XYZ file of C-alpha atoms in Angstrom:
99
model
C 32.066 11.488 -0.281
C 28.331 10.493 -1.691
C 26.597 10.856 1.670
C 28.059 14.191 1.659
C 27.208 15.181 -1.757
C 23.749 14.078 -0.531
C 23.460 16.050 2.311
C 25.035 19.249 0.878
C 22.535 18.726 -1.795
C 19.401 19.229 0.689
C 21.363 22.085 3.045
C 19.369 25.479 3.468
C 19.725 28.015 5.073
C 16.771 29.314 8.564
C 16.702 32.848 8.916
C 15.695 34.418 12.065
C 14.039 30.784 12.965
C 11.546 30.770 10.366
C 11.632 26.678 9.294
C 8.638 26.966 7.176
C 10.372 29.374 4.425
C 13.390 27.084 4.645
C 11.192 23.945 3.590
C 10.023 26.038 1.012
C 12.801 26.633 -0.436
C 14.053 22.849 0.185
C 11.060 21.603 -1.798
C 11.162 24.463 -4.392
C 14.771 23.218 -5.319
C 13.643 19.670 -6.187
C 14.682 20.159 -9.473
C 17.176 22.599 -9.798
C 20.011 20.091 -8.108
C 22.571 18.249 -10.340
C 22.457 15.706 -7.993
C 19.517 13.044 -8.533
C 19.169 11.763 -4.626
C 17.987 15.279 -4.249
C 15.849 15.858 -6.793
C 13.456 14.259 -4.360
C 13.137 17.623 -2.391
C 12.164 16.989 1.257
C 8.399 15.952 0.537
C 9.117 12.864 -1.634
C 11.776 11.335 1.766
C 9.092 12.386 4.360
C 11.226 14.304 6.262
C 8.600 17.340 6.203
C 5.452 14.887 7.370
C 8.024 13.528 10.026
C 9.257 17.098 11.830
C 5.917 18.179 11.243
C 4.371 14.535 13.263
C 7.722 14.958 15.598
C 6.189 18.858 17.048
C 3.679 17.244 19.266
C 3.670 14.402 21.535
C 2.045 11.385 19.678
C 0.567 8.960 22.159
C 0.912 4.844 21.218
C -2.454 4.204 20.544
C -2.753 7.015 18.169
C 0.724 5.752 16.691
C -0.671 2.328 15.847
C -4.092 3.941 14.205
C -2.342 6.107 12.259
C 0.235 3.540 10.654
C -2.601 0.679 10.369
C -4.565 3.736 8.239
C -1.449 4.469 6.190
C -0.987 0.711 5.545
C -4.487 0.346 4.781
C -4.422 3.942 2.246
C -1.245 1.877 0.517
C -2.927 -1.048 0.380
C -5.684 0.835 -1.425
C -3.784 2.697 -3.607
C -1.884 0.132 -5.246
C -4.686 -1.926 -5.810
C -6.660 1.039 -7.216
C -3.754 1.818 -9.125
C -3.877 -1.811 -10.972
C -7.261 -1.445 -11.762
C -6.481 1.935 -13.421
C -3.992 0.159 -14.989
C -6.377 -3.129 -16.183
C -9.042 -0.913 -17.359
C -6.541 1.770 -19.440
C -5.391 -0.438 -21.085
C -5.817 -0.540 -25.089
C -4.877 -3.883 -26.193
C -7.197 -5.776 -23.983
C -9.938 -8.195 -25.222
C -13.715 -6.904 -25.537
C -15.164 -8.662 -22.670
C -18.625 -8.773 -24.076
C -17.955 -9.417 -28.228
C -21.075 -8.740 -30.506
C -22.325 -5.882 -27.763
């Protein structure tokens, strides 16, 4: 039953084959849903990117390159977030006392 409710929370009717408008409607309904799993929207699930990516064939070498790039970007973003979080702390000691 829980899976069925999650599916219903993400259901949008496609009119006249206009899939892009349906994606927009699904993303805009992000905050209005009463289901917690449906509040994330399509962009946070990666569904929109997956559908757009499968529109055309992706060669295996390009897929490996894309996956390696995404992994590097995740590592870089996590490290940068950690550094910014460290620098933004107000309770850390002054590294150069007396200056």
